[in-house]
Amino acid sequence: MENNKNYVNLNTVDLTGKHICDINYKPNSTLIGAFIFAAIMIITMNIYCIIIGVFVLAYAAFVTKTVNDYRTLSIYDTFVLISELDNSDKVRKVNYDDIEEWTCKNNEGKANCVMFKLKDGEVIYKDTFQFGKAFAEFNKLMPAKESMAIKKERLRKVQMKFKFRLPKFFNKK
């Protein structure tokens, strides 16, 4: 495995391959949707809609101003660059061949993150609110390594045996 376990400067990493997309921390499309929703609610001129619209507008503005947005993942066709927390200039290169399993967890898993389990047993979690975009891209690149696909394959290989016997009074004599 040629992966470097340490984070290095982005300009020292060999970036051969096709860049597919970047995954950021903050959900920009959701915030834009919240601003549009708030504007529509305020325009309706209904007092209750105005109150809801002002509340949503204030919340979206608060998130926009206080939450720092930074790149968490850069997806390429043969590898992924994992950025250090709050620092997009320090990255770690992980080849897809070295990933044993990956998954994206949402609120049901109590975390918004992308998880990579490497072949050497190391597990990497990257928090992001754009886990849907990450799931779509990774599912195109390596669908057989996704956690649910691996579980389904294991279940398919297990042969089920049912041991069912009728009570003795149903048997022929």
Short mmCIF file of C-alpha atoms in Angstrom, two decimals:
data_model
loop_
_atom_site.label_atom_id
_atom_site.label_comp_id
_atom_site.label_asym_id
_atom_site.label_seq_id
_atom_site.Cartn_x
_atom_site.Cartn_y
_atom_site.Cartn_z
CA MET A 1 0.00 0.00 0.00
CA GLU A 2 1.56 3.27 -1.07
CA ASN A 3 -0.81 5.55 0.83
CA ASN A 4 0.82 8.12 3.01
CA LYS A 5 -0.73 8.09 6.48
CA ASN A 6 0.37 11.68 7.06
CA TYR A 7 -1.15 14.79 5.59
CA VAL A 8 1.10 16.56 3.11
CA ASN A 9 0.89 19.84 1.22
CA LEU A 10 -1.45 19.76 -1.76
CA ASN A 11 1.21 21.10 -4.14
CA THR A 12 3.50 18.10 -3.40
CA VAL A 13 0.90 15.46 -4.36
CA ASP A 14 0.99 13.94 -7.86
CA LEU A 15 -2.47 14.74 -9.25
CA THR A 16 -2.52 12.51 -12.30
CA GLY A 17 -5.98 11.52 -13.40
CA LYS A 18 -9.30 13.14 -14.12
CA HIS A 19 -10.73 15.42 -11.42
CA ILE A 20 -14.40 14.55 -10.91
CA CYS A 21 -15.63 16.84 -8.13
CA ASP A 22 -14.94 18.40 -4.75
CA ILE A 23 -17.02 17.70 -1.65
CA ASN A 24 -17.26 20.64 0.75
CA TYR A 25 -18.36 20.76 4.37
CA LYS A 26 -21.25 23.23 4.15
CA PRO A 27 -24.46 22.33 2.23
CA ASN A 28 -24.59 25.34 -0.11
CA SER A 29 -27.54 24.11 -2.19
CA THR A 30 -29.61 23.59 0.97
CA LEU A 31 -28.81 27.11 2.14
CA ILE A 32 -29.80 28.58 -1.24
CA GLY A 33 -33.04 26.60 -1.04
CA ALA A 34 -33.67 27.98 2.46
CA PHE A 35 -33.16 31.56 1.26
CA ILE A 36 -35.58 31.00 -1.65
CA PHE A 37 -38.14 29.36 0.67
CA ALA A 38 -37.86 32.26 3.16
CA ALA A 39 -38.33 34.83 0.38
CA ILE A 40 -41.43 33.04 -0.92
CA MET A 41 -42.87 32.81 2.59
CA ILE A 42 -42.31 36.54 3.20
CA ILE A 43 -43.84 37.51 -0.17
CA THR A 44 -47.13 35.72 0.64
CA MET A 45 -48.01 38.54 3.06
CA ASN A 46 -49.66 36.12 5.48
CA ILE A 47 -48.56 36.97 9.03
CA TYR A 48 -47.78 33.36 9.95
CA CYS A 49 -45.85 32.79 6.72
CA ILE A 50 -43.90 36.01 7.29
CA ILE A 51 -42.93 34.86 10.79
CA ILE A 52 -41.79 31.47 9.46
CA GLY A 53 -39.96 33.15 6.55
CA VAL A 54 -38.11 35.56 8.83
CA PHE A 55 -37.13 32.70 11.15
CA VAL A 56 -35.83 30.56 8.24
CA LEU A 57 -34.04 33.59 6.74
CA ALA A 58 -32.35 34.39 10.06
CA TYR A 59 -31.30 30.76 10.58
CA ALA A 60 -29.89 30.44 7.04
CA ALA A 61 -28.03 33.75 7.41
CA PHE A 62 -26.61 32.61 10.77
CA VAL A 63 -25.33 29.35 9.27
CA THR A 64 -23.89 31.16 6.26
CA LYS A 65 -21.95 33.60 8.43
CA THR A 66 -20.78 31.33 11.25
CA VAL A 67 -20.06 27.92 9.69
CA ASN A 68 -16.74 27.78 7.85
CA ASP A 69 -16.85 26.10 4.45
CA TYR A 70 -13.83 24.08 3.39
CA ARG A 71 -13.07 21.22 1.02
CA THR A 72 -13.24 17.82 2.74
CA LEU A 73 -12.75 15.48 -0.25
CA SER A 74 -11.49 15.81 -3.82
CA ILE A 75 -12.62 12.90 -5.95
CA TYR A 76 -10.50 11.77 -8.89
CA ASP A 77 -11.00 8.77 -11.19
CA THR A 78 -8.35 6.58 -9.46
CA PHE A 79 -7.96 8.11 -5.99
CA VAL A 80 -9.50 10.46 -3.45
CA LEU A 81 -7.79 13.33 -1.66
CA ILE A 82 -8.87 13.62 1.97
CA SER A 83 -8.32 17.10 3.40
CA GLU A 84 -7.23 17.79 6.93
CA LEU A 85 -9.82 19.28 9.27
CA ASP A 86 -10.33 23.00 8.49
CA ASN A 87 -7.29 23.02 6.19
CA SER A 88 -7.74 22.25 2.49
CA ASP A 89 -4.01 22.71 1.78
CA LYS A 90 -3.00 19.56 3.71
CA VAL A 91 -4.28 16.37 2.06
CA ARG A 92 -3.91 12.62 2.17
CA LYS A 93 -4.06 10.57 -1.04
CA VAL A 94 -5.96 7.26 -0.88
CA ASN A 95 -6.12 5.01 -3.95
CA TYR A 96 -9.38 3.17 -4.64
CA ASP A 97 -7.47 -0.14 -4.74
CA ASP A 98 -6.56 0.37 -1.06
CA ILE A 99 -10.17 0.92 0.05
CA GLU A 100 -11.84 -2.23 1.31
CA GLU A 101 -15.22 -0.69 2.14
CA TRP A 102 -16.86 2.73 2.12
CA THR A 103 -20.19 4.22 3.14
CA CYS A 104 -21.94 7.52 3.66
CA LYS A 105 -23.85 7.97 6.88
CA ASN A 106 -26.65 10.45 7.37
CA ASN A 107 -28.74 11.40 10.40
CA GLU A 108 -30.00 7.84 10.90
CA GLY A 109 -26.39 6.89 11.64
CA LYS A 110 -26.11 9.91 13.97
CA ALA A 111 -23.42 11.51 11.83
CA ASN A 112 -23.14 13.21 8.47
CA CYS A 113 -19.94 11.71 7.19
CA VAL A 114 -18.14 9.60 4.64
CA MET A 115 -16.38 6.52 6.02
CA PHE A 116 -13.50 4.66 4.38
CA LYS A 117 -12.20 1.34 5.70
CA LEU A 118 -8.78 0.62 4.26
CA LYS A 119 -7.29 -2.81 3.65
CA ASP A 120 -4.80 -2.34 6.48
CA GLY A 121 -7.71 -1.96 8.95
CA GLU A 122 -7.58 1.81 9.30
CA VAL A 123 -10.92 3.64 9.29
CA ILE A 124 -11.17 7.25 8.10
CA TYR A 125 -14.22 9.43 8.82
CA LYS A 126 -14.74 12.78 7.09
CA ASP A 127 -17.60 14.97 8.27
CA THR A 128 -19.59 16.66 5.53
CA PHE A 129 -23.15 17.75 4.94
CA GLN A 130 -22.78 16.91 1.22
CA PHE A 131 -22.77 13.16 1.83
CA GLY A 132 -25.44 12.62 -0.85
CA LYS A 133 -23.18 14.05 -3.54
CA ALA A 134 -20.27 11.97 -2.22
CA PHE A 135 -22.41 8.81 -2.21
CA ALA A 136 -23.48 9.36 -5.82
CA GLU A 137 -19.92 9.85 -7.05
CA PHE A 138 -18.37 6.97 -5.09
CA ASN A 139 -21.24 4.68 -6.12
CA LYS A 140 -20.34 5.36 -9.77
CA LEU A 141 -16.62 4.70 -9.17
CA MET A 142 -16.67 1.69 -6.84
CA PRO A 143 -20.19 0.32 -6.27
CA ALA A 144 -19.03 -3.15 -5.20
CA LYS A 145 -17.13 -1.73 -2.20
CA GLU A 146 -20.12 0.08 -0.67
CA SER A 147 -21.13 -1.33 2.74
CA MET A 148 -24.69 -2.30 1.78
CA ALA A 149 -23.50 -3.99 -1.44
CA ILE A 150 -20.99 -6.01 0.57
CA LYS A 151 -23.68 -7.03 3.08
CA LYS A 152 -26.06 -8.07 0.30
CA GLU A 153 -23.33 -10.15 -1.33
CA ARG A 154 -22.59 -11.90 1.97
CA LEU A 155 -26.28 -12.65 2.50
CA ARG A 156 -26.57 -14.00 -1.02
CA LYS A 157 -23.72 -16.45 -0.37
CA VAL A 158 -25.19 -17.74 2.87
CA GLN A 159 -27.45 -20.69 2.24
CA MET A 160 -30.48 -20.70 4.41
CA LYS A 161 -31.56 -23.97 5.92
CA PHE A 162 -34.92 -24.33 7.54
CA LYS A 163 -35.51 -27.15 9.90
CA PHE A 164 -39.22 -27.52 10.21
CA ARG A 165 -40.94 -30.61 11.48
CA LEU A 166 -44.59 -31.21 11.90
CA PRO A 167 -45.82 -32.33 15.28
CA LYS A 168 -46.16 -36.09 15.70
CA PHE A 169 -49.92 -36.14 15.61
CA PHE A 170 -49.87 -34.85 11.98
CA ASN A 171 -47.58 -37.63 10.80
CA LYS A 172 -49.07 -40.70 9.07
CA LYS A 173 -49.13 -43.92 11.02
#
